[in-house]
Short mmCIF file of C-alpha atoms and ligand atoms in Angstrom, two decimals:
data_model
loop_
_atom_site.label_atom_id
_atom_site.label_comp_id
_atom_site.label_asym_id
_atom_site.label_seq_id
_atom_site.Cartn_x
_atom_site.Cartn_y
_atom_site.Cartn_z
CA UNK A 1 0.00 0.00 0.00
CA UNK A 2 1.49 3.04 -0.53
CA UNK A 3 0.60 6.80 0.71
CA UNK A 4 -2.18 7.29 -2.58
CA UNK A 5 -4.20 4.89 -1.96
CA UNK A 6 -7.79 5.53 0.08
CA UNK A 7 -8.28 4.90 3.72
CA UNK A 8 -11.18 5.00 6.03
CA UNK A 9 -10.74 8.55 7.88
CA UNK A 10 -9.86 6.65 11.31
CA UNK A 11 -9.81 9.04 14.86
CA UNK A 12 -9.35 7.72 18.52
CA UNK A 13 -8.48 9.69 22.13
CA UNK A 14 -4.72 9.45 22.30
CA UNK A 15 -4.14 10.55 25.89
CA UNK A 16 -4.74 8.22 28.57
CA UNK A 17 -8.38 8.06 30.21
CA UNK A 18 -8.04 10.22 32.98
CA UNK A 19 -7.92 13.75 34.81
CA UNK A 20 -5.23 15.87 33.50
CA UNK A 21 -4.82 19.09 31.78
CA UNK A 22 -4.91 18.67 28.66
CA UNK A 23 -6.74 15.65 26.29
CA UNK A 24 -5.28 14.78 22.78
CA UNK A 25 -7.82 13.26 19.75
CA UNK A 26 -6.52 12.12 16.76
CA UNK A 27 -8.01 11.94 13.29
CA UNK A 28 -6.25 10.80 10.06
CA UNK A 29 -6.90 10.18 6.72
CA UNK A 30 -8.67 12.06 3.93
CA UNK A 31 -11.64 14.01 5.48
CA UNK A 32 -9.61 15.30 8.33
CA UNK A 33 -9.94 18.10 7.37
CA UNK A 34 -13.30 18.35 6.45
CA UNK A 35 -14.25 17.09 10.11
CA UNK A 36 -12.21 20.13 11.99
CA UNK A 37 -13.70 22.29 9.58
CA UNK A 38 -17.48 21.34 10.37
CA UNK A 39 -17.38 20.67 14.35
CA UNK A 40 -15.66 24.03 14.71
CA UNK A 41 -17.69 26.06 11.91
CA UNK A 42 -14.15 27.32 10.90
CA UNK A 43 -13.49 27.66 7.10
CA UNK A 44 -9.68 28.40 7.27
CA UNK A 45 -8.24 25.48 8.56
CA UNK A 46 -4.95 25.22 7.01
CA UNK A 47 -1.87 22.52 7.56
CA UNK A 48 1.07 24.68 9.92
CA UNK A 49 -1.34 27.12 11.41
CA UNK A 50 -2.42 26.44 14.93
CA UNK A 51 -6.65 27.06 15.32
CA UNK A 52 -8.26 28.25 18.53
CA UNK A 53 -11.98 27.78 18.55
CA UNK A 54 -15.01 25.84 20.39
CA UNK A 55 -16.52 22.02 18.62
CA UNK A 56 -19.71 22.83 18.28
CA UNK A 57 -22.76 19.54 17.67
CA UNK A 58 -26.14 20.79 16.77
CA UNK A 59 -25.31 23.96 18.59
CA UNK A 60 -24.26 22.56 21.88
CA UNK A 61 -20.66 23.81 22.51
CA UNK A 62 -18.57 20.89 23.36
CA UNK A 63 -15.54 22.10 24.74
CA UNK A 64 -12.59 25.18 23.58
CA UNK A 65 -9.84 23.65 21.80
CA UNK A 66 -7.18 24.15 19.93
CA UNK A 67 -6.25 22.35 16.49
CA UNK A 68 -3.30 21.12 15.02
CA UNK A 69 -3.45 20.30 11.28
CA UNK A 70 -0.48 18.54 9.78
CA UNK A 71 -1.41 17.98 5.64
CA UNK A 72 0.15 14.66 3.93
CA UNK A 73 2.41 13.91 3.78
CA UNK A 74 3.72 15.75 6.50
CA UNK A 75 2.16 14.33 9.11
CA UNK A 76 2.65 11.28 11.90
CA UNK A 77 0.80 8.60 9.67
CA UNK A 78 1.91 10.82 6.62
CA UNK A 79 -1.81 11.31 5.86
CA UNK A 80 -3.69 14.58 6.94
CA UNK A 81 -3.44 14.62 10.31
CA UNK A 82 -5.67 16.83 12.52
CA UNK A 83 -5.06 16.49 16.41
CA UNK A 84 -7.58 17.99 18.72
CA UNK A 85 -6.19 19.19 21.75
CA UNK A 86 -9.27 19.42 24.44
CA UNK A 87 -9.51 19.92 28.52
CA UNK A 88 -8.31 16.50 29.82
CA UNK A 89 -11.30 15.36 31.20
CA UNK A 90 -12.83 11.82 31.07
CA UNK A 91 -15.93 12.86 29.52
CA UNK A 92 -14.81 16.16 28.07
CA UNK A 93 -12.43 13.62 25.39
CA UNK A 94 -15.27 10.91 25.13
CA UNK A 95 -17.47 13.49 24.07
CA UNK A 96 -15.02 15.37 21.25
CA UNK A 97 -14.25 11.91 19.99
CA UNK A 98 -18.26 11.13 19.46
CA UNK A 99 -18.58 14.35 17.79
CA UNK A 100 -16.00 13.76 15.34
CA UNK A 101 -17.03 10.16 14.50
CA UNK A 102 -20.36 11.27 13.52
CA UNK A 103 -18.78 13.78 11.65
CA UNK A 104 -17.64 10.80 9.03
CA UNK A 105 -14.23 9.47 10.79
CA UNK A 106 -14.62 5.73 12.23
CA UNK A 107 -12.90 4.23 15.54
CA UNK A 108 -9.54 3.83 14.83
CA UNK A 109 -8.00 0.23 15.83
CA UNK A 110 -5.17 -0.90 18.25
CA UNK A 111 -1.99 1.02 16.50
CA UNK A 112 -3.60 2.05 13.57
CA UNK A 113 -2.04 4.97 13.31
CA UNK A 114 1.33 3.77 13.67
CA UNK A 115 0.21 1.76 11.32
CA UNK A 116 -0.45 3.60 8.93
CA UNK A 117 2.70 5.18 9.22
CA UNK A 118 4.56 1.94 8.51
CA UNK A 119 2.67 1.55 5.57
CA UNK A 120 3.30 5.48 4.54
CA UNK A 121 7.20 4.75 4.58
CA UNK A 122 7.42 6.82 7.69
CA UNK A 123 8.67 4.63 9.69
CA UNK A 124 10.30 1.31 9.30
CA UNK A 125 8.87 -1.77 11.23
CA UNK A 126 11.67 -1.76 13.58
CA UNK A 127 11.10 1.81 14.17
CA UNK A 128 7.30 0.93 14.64
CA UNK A 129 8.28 -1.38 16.94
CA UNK A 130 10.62 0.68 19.28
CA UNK A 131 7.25 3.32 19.42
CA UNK A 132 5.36 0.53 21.15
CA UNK A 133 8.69 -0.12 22.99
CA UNK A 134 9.12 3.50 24.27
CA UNK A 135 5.58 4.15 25.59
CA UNK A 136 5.61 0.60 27.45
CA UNK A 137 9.14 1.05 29.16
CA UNK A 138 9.12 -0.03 32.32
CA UNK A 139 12.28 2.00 32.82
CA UNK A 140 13.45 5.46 32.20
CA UNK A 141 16.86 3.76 30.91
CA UNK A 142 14.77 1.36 28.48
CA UNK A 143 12.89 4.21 27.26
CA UNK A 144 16.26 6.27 26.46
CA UNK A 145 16.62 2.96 24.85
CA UNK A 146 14.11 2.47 22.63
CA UNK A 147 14.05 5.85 21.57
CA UNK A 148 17.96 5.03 19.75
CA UNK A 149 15.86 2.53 17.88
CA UNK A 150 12.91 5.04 16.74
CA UNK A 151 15.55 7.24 15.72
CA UNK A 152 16.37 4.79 13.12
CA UNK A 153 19.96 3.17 14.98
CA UNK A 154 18.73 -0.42 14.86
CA UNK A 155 17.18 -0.33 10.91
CA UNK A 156 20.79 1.70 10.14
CA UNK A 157 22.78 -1.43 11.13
CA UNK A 158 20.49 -3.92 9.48
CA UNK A 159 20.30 -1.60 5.95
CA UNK A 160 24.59 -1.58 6.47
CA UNK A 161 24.55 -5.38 6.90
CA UNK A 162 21.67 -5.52 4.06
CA UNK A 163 23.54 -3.56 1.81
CA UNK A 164 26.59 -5.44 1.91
CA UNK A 165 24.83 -8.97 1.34
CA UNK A 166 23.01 -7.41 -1.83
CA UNK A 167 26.36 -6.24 -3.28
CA UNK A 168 27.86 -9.63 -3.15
CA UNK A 169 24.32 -10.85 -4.63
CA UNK A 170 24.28 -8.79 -7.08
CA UNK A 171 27.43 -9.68 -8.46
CA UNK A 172 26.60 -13.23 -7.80
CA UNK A 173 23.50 -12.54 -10.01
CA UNK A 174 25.48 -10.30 -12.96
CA UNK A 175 27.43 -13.40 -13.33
CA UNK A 176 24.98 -16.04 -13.28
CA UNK A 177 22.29 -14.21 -15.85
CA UNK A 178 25.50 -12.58 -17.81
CA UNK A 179 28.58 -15.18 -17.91
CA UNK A 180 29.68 -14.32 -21.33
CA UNK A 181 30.45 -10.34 -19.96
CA UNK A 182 30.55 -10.48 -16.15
CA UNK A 183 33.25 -13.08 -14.27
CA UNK A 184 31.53 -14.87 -11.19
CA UNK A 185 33.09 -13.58 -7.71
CA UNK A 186 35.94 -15.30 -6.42
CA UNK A 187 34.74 -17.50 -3.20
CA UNK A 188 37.34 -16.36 -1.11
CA UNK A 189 35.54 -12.40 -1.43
CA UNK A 190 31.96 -14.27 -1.05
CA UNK A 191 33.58 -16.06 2.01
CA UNK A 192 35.13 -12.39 2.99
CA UNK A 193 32.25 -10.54 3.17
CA UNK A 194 29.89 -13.30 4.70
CA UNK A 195 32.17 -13.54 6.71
CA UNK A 196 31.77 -10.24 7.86
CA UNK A 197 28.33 -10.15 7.81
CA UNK A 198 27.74 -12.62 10.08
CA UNK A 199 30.52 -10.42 12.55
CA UNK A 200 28.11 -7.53 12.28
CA UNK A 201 25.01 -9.53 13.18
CA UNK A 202 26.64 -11.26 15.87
CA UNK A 203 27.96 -7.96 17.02
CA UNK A 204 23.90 -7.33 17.36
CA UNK A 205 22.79 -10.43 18.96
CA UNK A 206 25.45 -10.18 21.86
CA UNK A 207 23.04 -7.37 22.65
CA UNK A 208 20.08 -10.07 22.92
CA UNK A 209 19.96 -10.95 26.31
CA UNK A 210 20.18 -7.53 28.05
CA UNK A 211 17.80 -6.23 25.63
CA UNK A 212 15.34 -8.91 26.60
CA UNK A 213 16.81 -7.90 30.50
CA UNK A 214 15.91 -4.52 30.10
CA UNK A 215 12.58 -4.62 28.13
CA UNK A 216 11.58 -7.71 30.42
CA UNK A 217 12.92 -6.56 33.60
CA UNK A 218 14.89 -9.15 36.49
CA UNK A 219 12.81 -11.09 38.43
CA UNK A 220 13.74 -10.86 42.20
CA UNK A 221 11.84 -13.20 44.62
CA UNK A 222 12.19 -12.93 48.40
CA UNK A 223 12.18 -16.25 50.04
CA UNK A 224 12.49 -17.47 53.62
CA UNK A 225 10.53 -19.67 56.04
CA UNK A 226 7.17 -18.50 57.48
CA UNK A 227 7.67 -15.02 59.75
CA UNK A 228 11.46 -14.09 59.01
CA UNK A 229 10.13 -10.84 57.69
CA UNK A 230 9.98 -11.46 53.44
CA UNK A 231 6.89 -9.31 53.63
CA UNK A 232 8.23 -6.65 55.46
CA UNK A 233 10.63 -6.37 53.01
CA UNK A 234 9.22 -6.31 50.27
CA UNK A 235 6.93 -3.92 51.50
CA UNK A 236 10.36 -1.27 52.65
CA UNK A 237 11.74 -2.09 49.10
CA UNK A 238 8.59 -1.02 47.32
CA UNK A 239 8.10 1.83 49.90
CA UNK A 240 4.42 0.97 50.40
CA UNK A 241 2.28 -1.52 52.27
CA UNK A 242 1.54 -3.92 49.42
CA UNK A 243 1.90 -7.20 50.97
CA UNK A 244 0.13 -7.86 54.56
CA UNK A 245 2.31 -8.05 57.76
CA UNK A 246 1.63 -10.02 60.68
CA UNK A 247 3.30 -12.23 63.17
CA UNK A 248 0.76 -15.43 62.21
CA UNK A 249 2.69 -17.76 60.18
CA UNK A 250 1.49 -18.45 56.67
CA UNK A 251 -0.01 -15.32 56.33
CA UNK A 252 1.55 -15.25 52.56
CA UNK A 253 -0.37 -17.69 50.86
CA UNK A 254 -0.04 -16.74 47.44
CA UNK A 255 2.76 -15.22 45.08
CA UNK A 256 2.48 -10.81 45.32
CA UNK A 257 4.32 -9.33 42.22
CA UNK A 258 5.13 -5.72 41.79
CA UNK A 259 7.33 -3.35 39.42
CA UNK A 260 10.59 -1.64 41.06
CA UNK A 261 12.55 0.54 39.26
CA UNK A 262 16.88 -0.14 40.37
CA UNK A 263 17.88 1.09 36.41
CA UNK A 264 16.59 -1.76 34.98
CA UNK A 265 13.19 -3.07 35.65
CA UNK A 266 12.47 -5.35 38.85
CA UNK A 267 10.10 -7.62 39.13
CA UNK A 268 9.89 -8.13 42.96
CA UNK A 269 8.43 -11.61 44.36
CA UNK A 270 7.33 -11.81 47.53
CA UNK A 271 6.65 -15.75 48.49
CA UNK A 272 4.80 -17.46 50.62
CA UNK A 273 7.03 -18.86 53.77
CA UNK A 274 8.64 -22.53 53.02
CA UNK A 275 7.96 -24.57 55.96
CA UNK A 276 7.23 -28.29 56.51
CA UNK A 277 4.05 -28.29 58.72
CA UNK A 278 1.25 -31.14 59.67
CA UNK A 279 -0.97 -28.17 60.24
CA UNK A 280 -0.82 -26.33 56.17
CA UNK A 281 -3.73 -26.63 54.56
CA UNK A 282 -4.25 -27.43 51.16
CA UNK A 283 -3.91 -23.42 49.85
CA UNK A 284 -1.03 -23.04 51.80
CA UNK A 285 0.41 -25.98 50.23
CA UNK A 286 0.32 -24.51 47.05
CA UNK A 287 1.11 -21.15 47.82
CA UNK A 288 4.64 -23.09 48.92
CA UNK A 289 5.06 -25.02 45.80
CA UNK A 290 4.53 -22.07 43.84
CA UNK A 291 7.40 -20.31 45.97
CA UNK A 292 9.53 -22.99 45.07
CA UNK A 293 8.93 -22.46 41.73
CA UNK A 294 9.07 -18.88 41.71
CA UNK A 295 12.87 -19.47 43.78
CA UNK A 296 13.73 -21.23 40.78
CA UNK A 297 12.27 -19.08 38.17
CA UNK A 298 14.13 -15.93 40.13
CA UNK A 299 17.15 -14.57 38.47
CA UNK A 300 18.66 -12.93 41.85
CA UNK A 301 17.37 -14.64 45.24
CA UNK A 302 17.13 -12.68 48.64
CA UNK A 303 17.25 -15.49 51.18
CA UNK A 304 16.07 -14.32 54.02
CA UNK A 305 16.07 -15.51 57.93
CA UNK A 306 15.87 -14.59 61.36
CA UNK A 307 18.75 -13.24 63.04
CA UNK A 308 17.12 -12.77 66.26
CA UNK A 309 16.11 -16.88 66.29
CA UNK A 310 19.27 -17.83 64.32
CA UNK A 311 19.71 -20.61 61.79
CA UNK A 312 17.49 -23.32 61.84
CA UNK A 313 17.13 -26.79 59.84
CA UNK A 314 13.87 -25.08 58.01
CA UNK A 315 16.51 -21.88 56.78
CA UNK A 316 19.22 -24.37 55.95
CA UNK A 317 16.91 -26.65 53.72
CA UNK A 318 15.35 -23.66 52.06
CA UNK A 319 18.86 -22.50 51.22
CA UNK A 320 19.88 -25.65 49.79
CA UNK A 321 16.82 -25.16 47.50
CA UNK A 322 18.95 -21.65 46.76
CA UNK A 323 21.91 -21.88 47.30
CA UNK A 324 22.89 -22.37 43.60
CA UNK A 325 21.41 -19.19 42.28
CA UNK A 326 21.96 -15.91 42.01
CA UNK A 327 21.15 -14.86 45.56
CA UNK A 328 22.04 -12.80 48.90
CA UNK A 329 21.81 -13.94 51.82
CA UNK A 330 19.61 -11.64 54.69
CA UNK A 331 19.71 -11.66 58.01
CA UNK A 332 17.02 -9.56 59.20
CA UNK A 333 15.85 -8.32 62.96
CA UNK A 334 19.17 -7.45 63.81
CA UNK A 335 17.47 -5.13 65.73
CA UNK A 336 16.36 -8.01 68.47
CA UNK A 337 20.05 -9.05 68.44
CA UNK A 338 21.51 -8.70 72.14
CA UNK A 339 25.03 -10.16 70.86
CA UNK A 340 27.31 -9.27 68.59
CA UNK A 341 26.05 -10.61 64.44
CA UNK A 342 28.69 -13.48 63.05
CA UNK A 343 27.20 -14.09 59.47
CA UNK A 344 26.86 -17.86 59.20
CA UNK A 345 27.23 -17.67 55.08
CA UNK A 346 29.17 -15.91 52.90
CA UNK A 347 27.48 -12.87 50.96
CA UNK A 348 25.06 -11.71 54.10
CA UNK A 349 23.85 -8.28 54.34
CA UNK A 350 22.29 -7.29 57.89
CA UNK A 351 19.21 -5.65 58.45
CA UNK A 352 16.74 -4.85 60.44
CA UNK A 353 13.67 -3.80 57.91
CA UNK A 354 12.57 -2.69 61.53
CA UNK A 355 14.75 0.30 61.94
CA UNK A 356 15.71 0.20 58.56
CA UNK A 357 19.35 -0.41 58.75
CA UNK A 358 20.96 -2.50 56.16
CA UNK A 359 18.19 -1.37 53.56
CA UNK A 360 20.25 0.75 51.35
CA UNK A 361 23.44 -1.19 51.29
CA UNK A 362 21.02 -4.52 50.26
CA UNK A 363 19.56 -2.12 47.49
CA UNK A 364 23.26 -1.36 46.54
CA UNK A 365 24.11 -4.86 45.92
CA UNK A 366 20.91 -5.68 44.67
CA UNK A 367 21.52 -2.90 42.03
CA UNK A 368 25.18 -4.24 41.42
CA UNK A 369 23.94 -7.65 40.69
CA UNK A 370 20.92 -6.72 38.64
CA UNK A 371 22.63 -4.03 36.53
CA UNK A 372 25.28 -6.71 36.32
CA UNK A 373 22.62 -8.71 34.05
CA UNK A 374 22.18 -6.25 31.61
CA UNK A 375 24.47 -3.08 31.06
CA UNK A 376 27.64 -4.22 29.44
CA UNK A 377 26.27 -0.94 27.61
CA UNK A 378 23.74 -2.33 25.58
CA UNK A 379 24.38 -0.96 21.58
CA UNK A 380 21.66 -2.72 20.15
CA UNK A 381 18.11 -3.07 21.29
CA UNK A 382 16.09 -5.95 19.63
CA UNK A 383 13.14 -7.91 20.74
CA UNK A 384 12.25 -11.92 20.03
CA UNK A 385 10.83 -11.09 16.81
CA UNK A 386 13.89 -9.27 15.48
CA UNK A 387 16.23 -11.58 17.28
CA UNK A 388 14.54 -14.71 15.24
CA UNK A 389 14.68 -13.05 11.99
CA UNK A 390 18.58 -12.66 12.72
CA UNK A 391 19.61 -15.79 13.89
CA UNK A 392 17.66 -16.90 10.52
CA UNK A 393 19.78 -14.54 8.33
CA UNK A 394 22.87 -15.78 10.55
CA UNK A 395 22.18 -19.37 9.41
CA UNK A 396 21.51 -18.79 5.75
CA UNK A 397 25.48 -16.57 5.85
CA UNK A 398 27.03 -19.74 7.12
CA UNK A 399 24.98 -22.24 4.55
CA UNK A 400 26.78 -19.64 2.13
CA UNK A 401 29.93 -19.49 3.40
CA UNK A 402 30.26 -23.36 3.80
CA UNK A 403 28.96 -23.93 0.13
CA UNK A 404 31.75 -21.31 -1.04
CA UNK A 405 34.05 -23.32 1.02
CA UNK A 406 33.41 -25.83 -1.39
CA UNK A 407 33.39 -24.32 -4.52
CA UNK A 408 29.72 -25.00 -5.32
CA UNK A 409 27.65 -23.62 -8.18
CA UNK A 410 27.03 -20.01 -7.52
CA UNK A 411 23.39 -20.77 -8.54
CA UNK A 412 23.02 -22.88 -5.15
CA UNK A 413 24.93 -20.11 -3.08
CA UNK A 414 22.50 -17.93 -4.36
CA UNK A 415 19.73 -19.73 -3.06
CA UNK A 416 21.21 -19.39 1.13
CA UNK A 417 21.55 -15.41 0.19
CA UNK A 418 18.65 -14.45 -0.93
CA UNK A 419 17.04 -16.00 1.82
CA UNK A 420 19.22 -13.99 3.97
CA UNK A 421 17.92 -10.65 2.49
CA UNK A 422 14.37 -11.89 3.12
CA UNK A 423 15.35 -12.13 6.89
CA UNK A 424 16.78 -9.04 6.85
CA UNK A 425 13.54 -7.32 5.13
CA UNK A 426 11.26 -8.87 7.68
CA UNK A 427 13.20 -6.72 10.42
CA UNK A 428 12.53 -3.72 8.89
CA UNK A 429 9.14 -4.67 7.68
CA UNK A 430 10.09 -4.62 3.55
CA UNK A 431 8.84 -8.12 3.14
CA UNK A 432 6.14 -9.48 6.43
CA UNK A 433 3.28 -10.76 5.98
CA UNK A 434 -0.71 -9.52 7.41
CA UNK A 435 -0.63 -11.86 10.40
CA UNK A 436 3.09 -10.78 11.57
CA UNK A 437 1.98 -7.16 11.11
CA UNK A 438 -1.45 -7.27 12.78
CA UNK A 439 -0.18 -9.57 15.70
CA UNK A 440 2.63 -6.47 15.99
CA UNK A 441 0.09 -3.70 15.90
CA UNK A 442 -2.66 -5.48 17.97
CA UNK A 443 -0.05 -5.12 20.84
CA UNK A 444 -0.15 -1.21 20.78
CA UNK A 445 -2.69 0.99 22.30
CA UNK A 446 -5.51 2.49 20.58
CA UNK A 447 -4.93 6.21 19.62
CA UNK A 448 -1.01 5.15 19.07
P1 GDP B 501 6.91 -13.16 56.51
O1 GDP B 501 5.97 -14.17 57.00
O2 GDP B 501 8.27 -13.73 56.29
O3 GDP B 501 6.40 -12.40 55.31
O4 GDP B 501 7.09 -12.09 57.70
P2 GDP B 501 6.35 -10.70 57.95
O5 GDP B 501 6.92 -9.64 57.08
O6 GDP B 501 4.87 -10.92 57.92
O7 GDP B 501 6.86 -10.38 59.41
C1 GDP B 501 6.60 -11.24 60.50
C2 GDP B 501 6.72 -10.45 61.79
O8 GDP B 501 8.05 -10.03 61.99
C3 GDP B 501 5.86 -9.19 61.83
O9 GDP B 501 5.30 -9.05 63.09
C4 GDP B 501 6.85 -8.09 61.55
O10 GDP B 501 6.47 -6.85 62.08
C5 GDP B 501 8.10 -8.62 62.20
N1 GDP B 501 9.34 -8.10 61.62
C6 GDP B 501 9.68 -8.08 60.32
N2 GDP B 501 10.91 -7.52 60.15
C7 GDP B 501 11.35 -7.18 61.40
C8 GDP B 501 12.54 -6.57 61.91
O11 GDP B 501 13.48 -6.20 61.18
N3 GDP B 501 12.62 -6.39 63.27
C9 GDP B 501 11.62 -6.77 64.11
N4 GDP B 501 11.80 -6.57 65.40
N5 GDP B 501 10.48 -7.35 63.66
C10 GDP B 501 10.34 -7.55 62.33
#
């Protein structure tokens, strides 16, 4: 499809539902225009000019706005573009969008817009991609992150390794369809560049893991037997009274998740208390065996146990379960402690989530280890999608390589190459097909 062809005028609310000051709707597509013009009985909207005025419906004045008309293909989907910007109410939005879509636009659908703009050539998928990426960061450094990518840095390196791989096809080609005027390419510059290639996209994929680290986030589970204090902690880390805190044992019967921010994304666990009991009852049970489970799913443990009580079998079996991860090792309610604290394993930080001493120096080296995962600084950001469509173009380079290792017909190299340059176009969206797109687009918000 390219920017000529006719869509559906599409519009949607593009700020979050909510109280704030100011509310954003969208419209795009051919009677853009024509809309602003009629719900604000204004004649001379024109594209660069910003419009103050009321929407108007059957004489009932709306709300006072202000437009902003962006004419194709200047614009974010590279279609007219007309963005309302209303009072941030609820309501206020809900009832400017109505207004407009009985005007002749139509609800526009999960990421249409960005859509669109994929399909206008103004962005490229990956750069689609890092749009959804930047407004779901779950961290301020991911965000700075994916914004490298919608500036184009990602789709630069795969056009540089793209561009290379077509200039070896091509000659490949020239001397395949011409061999009376054009010489084959030697296989040792075939192997050369492939070579190379493959460098370049390996260069990328190191990047793999702490991309999927920092888009992801770790996941850090607090574990401990019943009444050590896990939820007390996790609680002080947060800052907030998430989890409930009492002295009853078992209290934590399920698995509480929440979001903390240490750089990179946390996903803190907070576990129901390991113990072997004749009295747990059949939730309880389960609440265990999922904290087992979540232990081992963890990638950075906080072990906790009672200082005040001191070891017992219970802590020592639980950090058997442990003891092979990631982990630290806490010994809270050193506050009850009458004696001086001799750390019975190696790696213990003290605390007391009590008078909160100890906190900040476990958040240090919980920030050391985490960041640890992730920020061998991170060049490339890529997600599963792009990562598969690499390690495909990877494979195809070193099908190539080996065949030009042995001298085979250039006609059979040429097969591994081309399919190469497919998995290169599918990053940046040149070749995909409707499912891959819609299943990427369905993912985004509407009004993006
Ligand atoms: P969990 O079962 O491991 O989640 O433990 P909780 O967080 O529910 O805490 C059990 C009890 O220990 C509660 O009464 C807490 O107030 C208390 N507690 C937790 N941390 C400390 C601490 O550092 N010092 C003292 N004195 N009490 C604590």
């Amino acid at each position: 499809m390219n920017i000529n062809q006719e869509f559906e005028t599409i519009a949607a609310i593009s700020t979050p539902l909510g109280t704030g000051g100011v509310g954003v709707v969208r419209i795009s597509g051919d009677k853009s225009f024509e809309i602003a013009k009629k719900i604000t009985c204004k004649n001379n909207i024109t594209a660069g000019k910003i419009h103050h005025g009321w929407v108007v419906d059957d004489g009932v004045k709306i709300d006072e706005v202000i437009i902003l008309p962006f004419k194709t293909p200047n614009s974010y989907t590279g279609e007219d573009v007309i963005e309302i910007q209303c009072h941030g109410g609820v309501n206020v939005v809900r009832n400017i969008l109505d207004v407009v879509l009985k005007n002749g636009a139509r609800p526009a659908e999960r990421g249409e817009f960005t859509k669109r703009a994929f399909l206008n050539k103004k962005l490229d998928l990956s750069q689609a991609e890092a749009v959804d990426d930047l407004i779901h960061a779950k961290t301020s450094n991911f965000a700075i992150q994916s914004a490298k990518n919608l500036s184009g840095v990602l789709a630069k390196k795969i056009n540089e390794i793209k561009a290379s791989v077509f200039e070896v096809a091509s000659r490949i080609v020239a001397g395949i369809d011409f061999p009376e005027d054009v010489k084959e390419p030697e296989y040792s510059y075939i192997i050369e560049k492939f070579e190379n290639s493959v460098r370049e996209i390996d260069r990328v994929l190191a990047c793999a893991k702490s991309s999927d680290i920092l888009r992801q986030g770790v996941k850090v589970a607090i574990v401990g037997r019943p009444n050590v204090g896990k939820s007390s902690l996790f609680n002080a880390l947060l800052n907030l009274d998430r989890a409930i805190v009492t002295d009853i044992a078992g209290t934590t019967r399920d698995i509480i998740k929440e979001n903390l921010d240490l750089g990179v994304a946390v996903t803190l666990i907070d576990t129901a208390g390991i113990r072997q009991d004749d009295n747990i009852d059949r939730v309880e049970e389960i609440g265990i065996e999922y904290s087992k489970q979540s232990a081992n799913d963890a990638d950075l443990v906080l072990f906790l146990y009672d200082a005040s009580f001191g070891i017992s079998s219970e802590d020592i079996e639980i950090y058997e379960i442990i003891k092979d991860k990631t982990h630290i090792v806490v010994a809270n309610k050193t506050d009850l402690l009458s004696e001086e604290f001799v750390p019975r394993f190696e790696n213990t930080v003290k605390l007391s989530v009590y008078t909160k001493d100890g906190l900040e120096d476990l958040k240090e080296k919980m920030k050391n280890i985490v960041c640890s995962f992730s920020l061998e600084e991170t060049e490339f950001i890529t997600n599963k999608r792009q990562q598969a469509c690499l390690e495909r173009c990877r494979e195809s380079l070193a099908r190539a390589i080996a065949a030009a290792r042995s001298c085979e017909l250039q006609d059979m190299i040429y097969i591994d190459v081309k399919a190469a340059l497919l998995s290169l176009d599918e990053i940046t969206g040149e070749v995909i097909n409707d499912e891959i797109l819609n299943n990427i687009f369905d993912h985004f918000c509407i009004g993006k």
